[in-house]
Amino acid sequence: MDDARALPLRPRPRRRSRAKAQASDRRELLRDGDGAGSRAAAELERTWQDKPGLRGFLSANGHKTTGLRFVVTAFVFAGLAGIMGGLMRHQLATANSHLVGPDFYNQLFSMHGTAMMFLFAVPVMQGFALYVVPLMIGTRNTAFPRMSACAYWLYLLGGLLLFGAFATNTGPDAGWFAYVPLAGPQYGIGKRADFWNMLVTYSEAMGLMVAVDITTTILKLRAPGMTLRQMPLFVWASLVTSVMIIFAMPMVMLGANLVQFDRMLGTHFFNPAEGGDPLLWQHLFWFFGHPEVYFIFIPALGFVSAIIPTFARRPMFGHDAIVLSLITTGFLSFGLWVHHMFATNLPELGKSFFTAMSFMIAIPTALQIFCWIATIAAGRLVMRTPFLFVLGFFFILMIGGLTGVMLGSVPLDLQVHDTYFVVAHLHYVLIGGAVFPLFAALYYWFPKVTGKMLSERLGRWHFWLFFIGVNLTFFPMHILGLHGMPRRIYTYGAETGWEALSLVSAAGQVINDLGTLLFAINLVRTVFFKSERASADPWGAGTLEWSVASPPPKCNFFALPVVASREPLWSPPAEVTHVQGLSAQIREGLTTTVIDALPDTRYAYPAPEIWPFVAALSVTIWLVWSVWSVPGFAWGLIPPALAFLLWYWPNKKEAIEELKWEGEP
Amino acid sequence: MNGVHDVLSPAGPQAATLYQLWNVMLVACTVVFVVTIVALAIAVWRAPRATERAKPDLDPHPRKVATLRRSVVWGIAGSSVLLLVLLLASFVADRALSALPLANAVRIDLVGHQFWWEARYESHSPELTFSTANELHVPVGRPVLVRLRADDVIHSFWVPSLSGKKDLIPGRESTIALRADRAGTYRGQCAEFCGYQHAQMALVVVADPPADYERWQALQREPARAPETAQERRGLELVEQTSCAMCHAIHGTRARARRAPDLTHVASRGWLGAGAVENTPALRAEWIANAQKFKPGINMPPLDAAPDDLAAMSAYLGSLR
Amino acid sequence: MGGRAVTRREATPASVPAVRKGDALDVSGLPSYGFAHRSLMWWGNAGMMTIEGVAFGFMIVIYFYLRDIARVWPDSGRVPALLFGTINLGVILASAWPNYLAQKAAQDRSLLRVRLWLYVCSLFGIALCAVRWFEFTALNVRWDDGAYGSVVWVLLGLHSFNLVTDVLDTFVLTAVTYSKPVEGKRYVDIAENCGYWYFVVLTWLPIYAVIYFGARI
């Protein structure tokens, strides 16, 4: 059979000789499965490598690259937002302070909240999921790597636009949830609220894209044998979070766009004089906003569930209970949103229902906490930094969760709503419930990502300074709220008596900063000045990401694993250990069935391309244009339409390569 | 603005109910916290130590697991019961709040503006109504029904020592009921971010013994006191002819605008600008000359006037008891 | 040569199980793509439809929320004319038939049939866009004419956005059938786009009901 003739319209090779072209057509099809040192392994590494140079940088779509970019960028935004927080503490440390004026202060707290929630907390969790999940489930890339790459560029551009707006005195100044009418057409003067709406559009688009990618990855790309019951808890947490995101984020994207329509097109969704209702925005925002805090909290619970077994040297007690708790928490979180609106004139009976729901969600969280404590009680403990941060998480999250129960009660909330009591609560749950596990995860997976261990000594100092600092900064705020201090005030008079505790809080912030500084030093020292390499599994953990070298090969696995238990590295080797037969010359992976993870099809991952980046740029053009001009909203759609067209358009070279491996169903 | 401003110092039944609920919840939550942290501490303390290289324990340990399972189940059962108790406490408090007897209530119509509080005391006879701003007087022991409306953006009325808060939302009308059972001055502050000077939108509720309240009310119902000295007359003239009259009302004079606080009895109030400056002669003159200095960004423009004129206006306004 | 996708190897029968070879699972005989839920594109599509379905659902809830707080609905007193909306309903329901045939042709990997039915779908798409344009003019209310006008325009606008993007997708896929070589996964993309078209058709039903009858009942 003459294959060369059978293939119609093969492009004539222009630069290579015909002989060479025919030689490469007859090049043998190299398949994987032979292990680390083989020819196939070397070919795999070549296939999975990013292209060099600027073009390569912009077109990379490996999940490790994208995930790492998300995490690093998120920490940069968190640092900037943290500086804003420090400025606020300083301004409020003394009565009648003139460190910053009211306008700048209003922008500071709005930017702090917006950047922390939209540009740090959710993206960092998604970034970790993008990096860790494919390694943990035994595959080479996520399902839609270009979509996640585009999501990253959208995230970066959106964040840059927001901070650019802030730098030009156009930062949002109506708080991180931008209530109308304050952020509406009449009272939201200038472009500040427009930039906030734009940022929300960016971050929701980005979040949704990553969520769809992760959901599909977890459902369809798991290693053979990794049934849903054998799936690690962190993967469950990522799945629950991603599904929640798909249901909740459209609401705020819709809402922010309705506010934009009110501002730019003269609609009346929130204008009470013309049939609209300011309270509608609150419903729209908080229906998203409450699940959103769970987008941040549930992955963190996943971190804790990944770390405790390793440092207790035993499998998790109550694995199935924790899975059910995660799912229940996800569902229940959609039924709480009105607890942010208890001070409005909604009917009292309705509000009481939300009190009951808000109390109810404590139960699955409590179940997880008890299961964790049981695991610790039954284990043998390795007291290293990741575990220290998990212990800190218990302490601080519990305080936050319990003040949450207090806030869930309608009558009590009427006293402490919109005061520093809420500020204390939200920081305790976010820092305790998310940032402590995040640091734990960082110390835990750092050797996997970089191949080096962070310093234990600096890690302990970091932990203790941060633990003390957080409590010193935020605990007094409970008392300040009870003493009548409302939120979002740029100053206060001496007669209020709030100065003493505010000063304590500011001092605590300084200790926080010290701890964070030590962490930064630890990072820099380790990355740039340490030469000692970490092994594949420095913690002796049981899940699949620890079966590959540190840092992982570009293809993740030279042969995809086959699993038969929840901790594959801890269990005795099974009869079938790995997959063979996938291509080493194109980026190929394996899809499996949803529930039982039986091998289903081979799957050709897309090669690196510049289009995700170009598409993100074109969306930026559209959004920025539409903020300044109403027709821009329509005409500006042309660049993204073109970019997505070019993205989709088949690449002949790639198609020819992939056709060599095609198999019909 | 001075006054008692504390959730933990209730001066009326609404705040007292909430204070009791707070105590119940504090005790319950502290118990849960202590029990859980102690359990964790014991678990950490008693578990043997190991290194990363220790072989993981994959044995089923049926007895130990059964004990742990029992503990977890008891923990969940206990938590659920406690949550139910707290839910009940919350409902009981909620009902108590709505059960305040409202017979013979003082009715106030409160409108929130950026950044001051307009209060109209209502009455069955129109000529007995009057307006004031930022300082409310209420009789001790009588219920007060406040109707809450907003003119521009969302505000929130909150006097912690008297009751919980309620939002003032444009296009919606809500009410809040409260009662002061002890005489005194109770401070409040806007509790929903409303813009530039949200931080300086305070108010006071002065609870007077009933006789004092009747006196205050009678005084507020009268038109503005006529100027007696030459300086005061000059002050009135200036108030009527300069920009003051474009926004403020002083009943009985030609100043009749309603866009800013009613000044008919401004001297009876302790503070100006919703708590921005004390209502003393010197500060009053400074405020009139340039309110922006104390509260930048509000609607009141600076007044370019000679010091004598400012003194006259301050004197006149200071006579409006 | 319409029938089979061009491959350089012999086609393998569907649903080939992996073959155990020693301690390895050999998957080289597995197909490299599959239709419906066997393709990752199906899941991505399902995610997209969930997102947009949820957004449409919320928009309908917003319609009834605003209607609930209104004293008079519509506040302008004029309801949308039924003509163009109902024509749209008829045409869009009819478009499901060529859509079904296009999907079947894609699943059979028949290039010429796929191309034919995609052309027909594209024509339906153009017709629908034209009718949709007239629908906007027949709403009898401006978008800035009260909350009623705002919500009706945005409801229609959201569905129109979906309609236009799917019509454009159909154009692109028709063009892609000319770009050789046509890989098997292009047929999956076409089948998925047809699936999305069903979504566009189905979501029109409640939105039509709300826009045209929400103010009449």
PDB file of C-alpha atoms in Angstrom, chain A residues 172-362:
ATOM      1  CA  PRO A 172     -13.082  51.039  42.394  1.00  0.00           C
ATOM      2  CA  ASP A 173     -14.234  52.790  45.563  1.00  0.00           C
ATOM      3  CA  ALA A 174     -17.585  51.239  46.409  1.00  0.00           C
ATOM      4  CA  GLY A 175     -16.336  48.214  48.272  1.00  0.00           C
ATOM      5  CA  TRP A 176     -15.563  44.744  46.948  1.00  0.00           C
ATOM      6  CA  PHE A 177     -19.251  44.060  46.399  1.00  0.00           C
ATOM      7  CA  ALA A 178     -20.073  47.433  44.866  1.00  0.00           C
ATOM      8  CA  TYR A 179     -23.649  47.947  46.052  1.00  0.00           C
ATOM      9  CA  VAL A 180     -25.908  50.002  43.868  1.00  0.00           C
ATOM     10  CA  PRO A 181     -26.968  52.826  43.847  1.00  0.00           C
ATOM     11  CA  LEU A 182     -23.516  53.803  45.139  1.00  0.00           C
ATOM     12  CA  ALA A 183     -21.861  52.033  42.198  1.00  0.00           C
ATOM     13  CA  GLY A 184     -24.688  52.822  39.808  1.00  0.00           C
ATOM     14  CA  PRO A 185     -25.006  55.438  37.094  1.00  0.00           C
ATOM     15  CA  GLN A 186     -26.035  58.316  39.338  1.00  0.00           C
ATOM     16  CA  TYR A 187     -23.674  58.003  42.315  1.00  0.00           C
ATOM     17  CA  GLY A 188     -20.831  55.956  40.842  1.00  0.00           C
ATOM     18  CA  ILE A 189     -19.072  58.872  39.242  1.00  0.00           C
ATOM     19  CA  GLY A 190     -16.358  58.402  36.668  1.00  0.00           C
ATOM     20  CA  LYS A 191     -15.049  55.104  35.409  1.00  0.00           C
ATOM     21  CA  ARG A 192     -14.257  53.530  38.764  1.00  0.00           C
ATOM     22  CA  ALA A 193     -17.271  51.246  38.957  1.00  0.00           C
ATOM     23  CA  ASP A 194     -16.847  50.392  35.268  1.00  0.00           C
ATOM     24  CA  PHE A 195     -13.413  49.002  36.002  1.00  0.00           C
ATOM     25  CA  TRP A 196     -14.847  46.977  38.828  1.00  0.00           C
ATOM     26  CA  ASN A 197     -17.511  45.508  36.544  1.00  0.00           C
ATOM     27  CA  MET A 198     -14.841  44.794  33.956  1.00  0.00           C
ATOM     28  CA  LEU A 199     -12.665  43.026  36.482  1.00  0.00           C
ATOM     29  CA  VAL A 200     -15.607  40.894  37.553  1.00  0.00           C
ATOM     30  CA  THR A 201     -16.250  39.930  33.924  1.00  0.00           C
ATOM     31  CA  TYR A 202     -12.584  38.944  33.519  1.00  0.00           C
ATOM     32  CA  SER A 203     -12.334  36.922  36.659  1.00  0.00           C
ATOM     33  CA  GLU A 204     -15.615  35.135  36.134  1.00  0.00           C
ATOM     34  CA  ALA A 205     -14.730  34.246  32.552  1.00  0.00           C
ATOM     35  CA  MET A 206     -11.362  33.028  33.747  1.00  0.00           C
ATOM     36  CA  GLY A 207     -12.820  31.073  36.656  1.00  0.00           C
ATOM     37  CA  LEU A 208     -15.443  29.405  34.504  1.00  0.00           C
ATOM     38  CA  MET A 209     -12.938  28.351  31.877  1.00  0.00           C
ATOM     39  CA  VAL A 210     -10.666  26.719  34.434  1.00  0.00           C
ATOM     40  CA  ALA A 211     -13.655  25.137  36.184  1.00  0.00           C
ATOM     41  CA  VAL A 212     -14.893  23.465  32.997  1.00  0.00           C
ATOM     42  CA  ASP A 213     -11.359  22.264  32.280  1.00  0.00           C
ATOM     43  CA  ILE A 214     -10.866  20.787  35.730  1.00  0.00           C
ATOM     44  CA  THR A 215     -14.282  19.147  35.850  1.00  0.00           C
ATOM     45  CA  THR A 216     -13.719  17.435  32.505  1.00  0.00           C
ATOM     46  CA  THR A 217     -10.182  16.460  33.478  1.00  0.00           C
ATOM     47  CA  ILE A 218     -11.291  14.839  36.700  1.00  0.00           C
ATOM     48  CA  LEU A 219     -14.228  13.025  35.144  1.00  0.00           C
ATOM     49  CA  LYS A 220     -12.556  11.751  32.000  1.00  0.00           C
ATOM     50  CA  LEU A 221      -8.789  11.666  32.352  1.00  0.00           C
ATOM     51  CA  ARG A 222      -8.184   9.636  35.473  1.00  0.00           C
ATOM     52  CA  ALA A 223      -5.754   6.728  35.436  1.00  0.00           C
ATOM     53  CA  PRO A 224      -7.283   3.312  34.747  1.00  0.00           C
ATOM     54  CA  GLY A 225      -8.456   1.836  38.035  1.00  0.00           C
ATOM     55  CA  MET A 226      -8.956   5.204  39.754  1.00  0.00           C
ATOM     56  CA  THR A 227     -12.687   4.813  40.250  1.00  0.00           C
ATOM     57  CA  LEU A 228     -14.588   7.631  41.919  1.00  0.00           C
ATOM     58  CA  ARG A 229     -14.214   5.809  45.228  1.00  0.00           C
ATOM     59  CA  GLN A 230     -10.464   5.541  44.802  1.00  0.00           C
ATOM     60  CA  MET A 231     -10.041   9.191  43.928  1.00  0.00           C
ATOM     61  CA  PRO A 232      -7.957  11.251  46.398  1.00  0.00           C
ATOM     62  CA  LEU A 233      -9.778  13.785  48.551  1.00  0.00           C
ATOM     63  CA  PHE A 234      -8.022  16.759  47.015  1.00  0.00           C
ATOM     64  CA  VAL A 235      -9.355  15.728  43.617  1.00  0.00           C
ATOM     65  CA  TRP A 236     -12.873  15.465  45.087  1.00  0.00           C
ATOM     66  CA  ALA A 237     -12.504  18.923  46.568  1.00  0.00           C
ATOM     67  CA  SER A 238     -11.410  20.294  43.191  1.00  0.00           C
ATOM     68  CA  LEU A 239     -14.342  18.588  41.471  1.00  0.00           C
ATOM     69  CA  VAL A 240     -16.919  19.913  43.925  1.00  0.00           C
ATOM     70  CA  THR A 241     -15.428  23.411  43.699  1.00  0.00           C
ATOM     71  CA  SER A 242     -15.361  23.401  39.910  1.00  0.00           C
ATOM     72  CA  VAL A 243     -18.986  22.264  39.628  1.00  0.00           C
ATOM     73  CA  MET A 244     -20.031  24.929  42.128  1.00  0.00           C
ATOM     74  CA  ILE A 245     -18.189  27.553  40.112  1.00  0.00           C
ATOM     75  CA  ILE A 246     -20.113  26.555  36.988  1.00  0.00           C
ATOM     76  CA  PHE A 247     -23.406  27.160  38.778  1.00  0.00           C
ATOM     77  CA  ALA A 248     -22.525  30.287  40.745  1.00  0.00           C
ATOM     78  CA  MET A 249     -20.232  32.450  38.639  1.00  0.00           C
ATOM     79  CA  PRO A 250     -22.689  33.112  35.800  1.00  0.00           C
ATOM     80  CA  MET A 251     -24.879  34.945  38.310  1.00  0.00           C
ATOM     81  CA  VAL A 252     -22.361  37.611  39.172  1.00  0.00           C
ATOM     82  CA  MET A 253     -21.174  37.938  35.607  1.00  0.00           C
ATOM     83  CA  LEU A 254     -24.773  38.552  34.591  1.00  0.00           C
ATOM     84  CA  GLY A 255     -25.320  40.945  37.476  1.00  0.00           C
ATOM     85  CA  ALA A 256     -22.181  42.986  36.857  1.00  0.00           C
ATOM     86  CA  ASN A 257     -23.158  43.286  33.226  1.00  0.00           C
ATOM     87  CA  LEU A 258     -26.648  44.457  34.198  1.00  0.00           C
ATOM     88  CA  VAL A 259     -25.038  47.170  36.317  1.00  0.00           C
ATOM     89  CA  GLN A 260     -22.901  48.090  33.332  1.00  0.00           C
ATOM     90  CA  PHE A 261     -26.028  48.297  31.179  1.00  0.00           C
ATOM     91  CA  ASP A 262     -27.561  50.621  33.768  1.00  0.00           C
ATOM     92  CA  ARG A 263     -24.415  52.724  33.694  1.00  0.00           C
ATOM     93  CA  MET A 264     -23.744  52.749  29.968  1.00  0.00           C
ATOM     94  CA  LEU A 265     -27.022  52.066  28.198  1.00  0.00           C
ATOM     95  CA  GLY A 266     -29.616  53.642  30.479  1.00  0.00           C
ATOM     96  CA  THR A 267     -31.410  50.475  31.532  1.00  0.00           C
ATOM     97  CA  HIS A 268     -33.235  50.490  34.864  1.00  0.00           C
ATOM     98  CA  PHE A 269     -32.581  47.184  36.560  1.00  0.00           C
ATOM     99  CA  PHE A 270     -31.585  48.835  39.810  1.00  0.00           C
ATOM    100  CA  ASN A 271     -33.348  52.184  39.535  1.00  0.00           C
ATOM    101  CA  PRO A 272     -36.287  52.268  41.962  1.00  0.00           C
ATOM    102  CA  ALA A 273     -37.778  55.277  40.208  1.00  0.00           C
ATOM    103  CA  GLU A 274     -38.340  53.215  37.066  1.00  0.00           C
ATOM    104  CA  GLY A 275     -39.346  49.824  38.415  1.00  0.00           C
ATOM    105  CA  GLY A 276     -35.920  48.532  39.332  1.00  0.00           C
ATOM    106  CA  ASP A 277     -34.648  47.564  42.782  1.00  0.00           C
ATOM    107  CA  PRO A 278     -31.265  48.147  44.459  1.00  0.00           C
ATOM    108  CA  LEU A 279     -31.863  44.994  46.476  1.00  0.00           C
ATOM    109  CA  LEU A 280     -31.837  42.944  43.267  1.00  0.00           C
ATOM    110  CA  TRP A 281     -28.109  43.546  42.961  1.00  0.00           C
ATOM    111  CA  GLN A 282     -27.590  42.241  46.481  1.00  0.00           C
ATOM    112  CA  HIS A 283     -29.448  39.042  45.618  1.00  0.00           C
ATOM    113  CA  LEU A 284     -27.486  38.631  42.389  1.00  0.00           C
ATOM    114  CA  PHE A 285     -24.165  39.309  44.025  1.00  0.00           C
ATOM    115  CA  TRP A 286     -24.580  37.240  47.158  1.00  0.00           C
ATOM    116  CA  PHE A 287     -26.095  34.253  45.367  1.00  0.00           C
ATOM    117  CA  PHE A 288     -22.616  34.070  43.828  1.00  0.00           C
ATOM    118  CA  GLY A 289     -20.801  35.640  46.753  1.00  0.00           C
ATOM    119  CA  HIS A 290     -21.602  33.083  49.337  1.00  0.00           C
ATOM    120  CA  PRO A 291     -20.628  30.059  47.228  1.00  0.00           C
ATOM    121  CA  GLU A 292     -17.551  32.052  46.289  1.00  0.00           C
ATOM    122  CA  VAL A 293     -16.121  31.850  49.754  1.00  0.00           C
ATOM    123  CA  TYR A 294     -16.570  28.101  49.455  1.00  0.00           C
ATOM    124  CA  PHE A 295     -14.616  28.135  46.173  1.00  0.00           C
ATOM    125  CA  ILE A 296     -11.813  29.323  48.393  1.00  0.00           C
ATOM    126  CA  PHE A 297     -12.543  27.153  51.426  1.00  0.00           C
ATOM    127  CA  ILE A 298     -13.262  23.776  49.827  1.00  0.00           C
ATOM    128  CA  PRO A 299      -9.958  23.446  47.933  1.00  0.00           C
ATOM    129  CA  ALA A 300      -8.246  24.371  51.193  1.00  0.00           C
ATOM    130  CA  LEU A 301     -10.118  21.532  52.881  1.00  0.00           C
ATOM    131  CA  GLY A 302      -8.738  19.414  50.056  1.00  0.00           C
ATOM    132  CA  PHE A 303      -5.207  20.532  50.938  1.00  0.00           C
ATOM    133  CA  VAL A 304      -5.753  19.523  54.545  1.00  0.00           C
ATOM    134  CA  SER A 305      -7.095  16.138  53.475  1.00  0.00           C
ATOM    135  CA  ALA A 306      -4.032  15.611  51.295  1.00  0.00           C
ATOM    136  CA  ILE A 307      -1.556  16.598  53.970  1.00  0.00           C
ATOM    137  CA  ILE A 308      -2.870  14.964  57.127  1.00  0.00           C
ATOM    138  CA  PRO A 309      -2.576  11.336  55.940  1.00  0.00           C
ATOM    139  CA  THR A 310       1.023  11.917  54.876  1.00  0.00           C
ATOM    140  CA  PHE A 311       1.997  13.428  58.227  1.00  0.00           C
ATOM    141  CA  ALA A 312      -0.001  10.939  60.272  1.00  0.00           C
ATOM    142  CA  ARG A 313       1.429   8.048  58.279  1.00  0.00           C
ATOM    143  CA  ARG A 314      -1.967   6.433  57.704  1.00  0.00           C
ATOM    144  CA  PRO A 315      -4.912   6.694  55.336  1.00  0.00           C
ATOM    145  CA  MET A 316      -7.623   9.230  56.135  1.00  0.00           C
ATOM    146  CA  PHE A 317     -10.195   8.124  58.684  1.00  0.00           C
ATOM    147  CA  GLY A 318     -13.687   8.541  57.280  1.00  0.00           C
ATOM    148  CA  HIS A 319     -12.711   9.060  53.647  1.00  0.00           C
ATOM    149  CA  ASP A 320     -16.243   8.450  52.389  1.00  0.00           C
ATOM    150  CA  ALA A 321     -17.715  10.699  55.069  1.00  0.00           C
ATOM    151  CA  ILE A 322     -15.407  13.479  53.984  1.00  0.00           C
ATOM    152  CA  VAL A 323     -16.423  13.044  50.347  1.00  0.00           C
ATOM    153  CA  LEU A 324     -20.079  13.282  51.324  1.00  0.00           C
ATOM    154  CA  SER A 325     -19.321  16.294  53.505  1.00  0.00           C
ATOM    155  CA  LEU A 326     -17.617  18.078  50.640  1.00  0.00           C
ATOM    156  CA  ILE A 327     -20.554  17.453  48.334  1.00  0.00           C
ATOM    157  CA  THR A 328     -23.097  18.455  50.990  1.00  0.00           C
ATOM    158  CA  THR A 329     -21.179  21.633  51.789  1.00  0.00           C
ATOM    159  CA  GLY A 330     -21.154  22.460  48.095  1.00  0.00           C
ATOM    160  CA  PHE A 331     -24.914  22.055  47.805  1.00  0.00           C
ATOM    161  CA  LEU A 332     -25.795  23.829  51.050  1.00  0.00           C
ATOM    162  CA  SER A 333     -23.591  26.800  50.245  1.00  0.00           C
ATOM    163  CA  PHE A 334     -26.112  27.823  47.596  1.00  0.00           C
ATOM    164  CA  GLY A 335     -28.817  28.217  50.203  1.00  0.00           C
ATOM    165  CA  LEU A 336     -27.198  30.762  52.504  1.00  0.00           C
ATOM    166  CA  TRP A 337     -26.888  33.962  50.550  1.00  0.00           C
ATOM    167  CA  VAL A 338     -29.557  35.993  52.285  1.00  0.00           C
ATOM    168  CA  HIS A 339     -27.526  35.971  55.484  1.00  0.00           C
ATOM    169  CA  HIS A 340     -25.608  38.852  53.932  1.00  0.00           C
ATOM    170  CA  MET A 341     -28.874  40.778  53.697  1.00  0.00           C
ATOM    171  CA  PHE A 342     -30.381  40.350  57.153  1.00  0.00           C
ATOM    172  CA  ALA A 343     -30.431  44.115  57.759  1.00  0.00           C
ATOM    173  CA  THR A 344     -32.669  44.777  54.771  1.00  0.00           C
ATOM    174  CA  ASN A 345     -36.456  44.763  54.814  1.00  0.00           C
ATOM    175  CA  LEU A 346     -36.894  41.256  53.466  1.00  0.00           C
ATOM    176  CA  PRO A 347     -39.651  39.246  55.170  1.00  0.00           C
ATOM    177  CA  GLU A 348     -38.604  37.956  58.577  1.00  0.00           C
ATOM    178  CA  LEU A 349     -39.781  34.392  58.011  1.00  0.00           C
ATOM    179  CA  GLY A 350     -37.652  34.126  54.906  1.00  0.00           C
ATOM    180  CA  LYS A 351     -34.628  35.395  56.767  1.00  0.00           C
ATOM    181  CA  SER A 352     -35.120  32.806  59.510  1.00  0.00           C
ATOM    182  CA  PHE A 353     -34.943  30.044  56.910  1.00  0.00           C
ATOM    183  CA  PHE A 354     -31.497  31.282  55.998  1.00  0.00           C
ATOM    184  CA  THR A 355     -30.477  31.249  59.658  1.00  0.00           C
ATOM    185  CA  ALA A 356     -31.375  27.576  59.776  1.00  0.00           C
ATOM    186  CA  MET A 357     -29.433  26.868  56.589  1.00  0.00           C
ATOM    187  CA  SER A 358     -26.438  28.842  57.818  1.00  0.00           C
ATOM    188  CA  PHE A 359     -26.354  26.784  60.993  1.00  0.00           C
ATOM    189  CA  MET A 360     -26.828  23.568  59.062  1.00  0.00           C
ATOM    190  CA  ILE A 361     -23.715  24.019  56.941  1.00  0.00           C
ATOM    191  CA  ALA A 362     -21.616  23.851  60.091  1.00  0.00           C
TER     192      ALA A 362
END
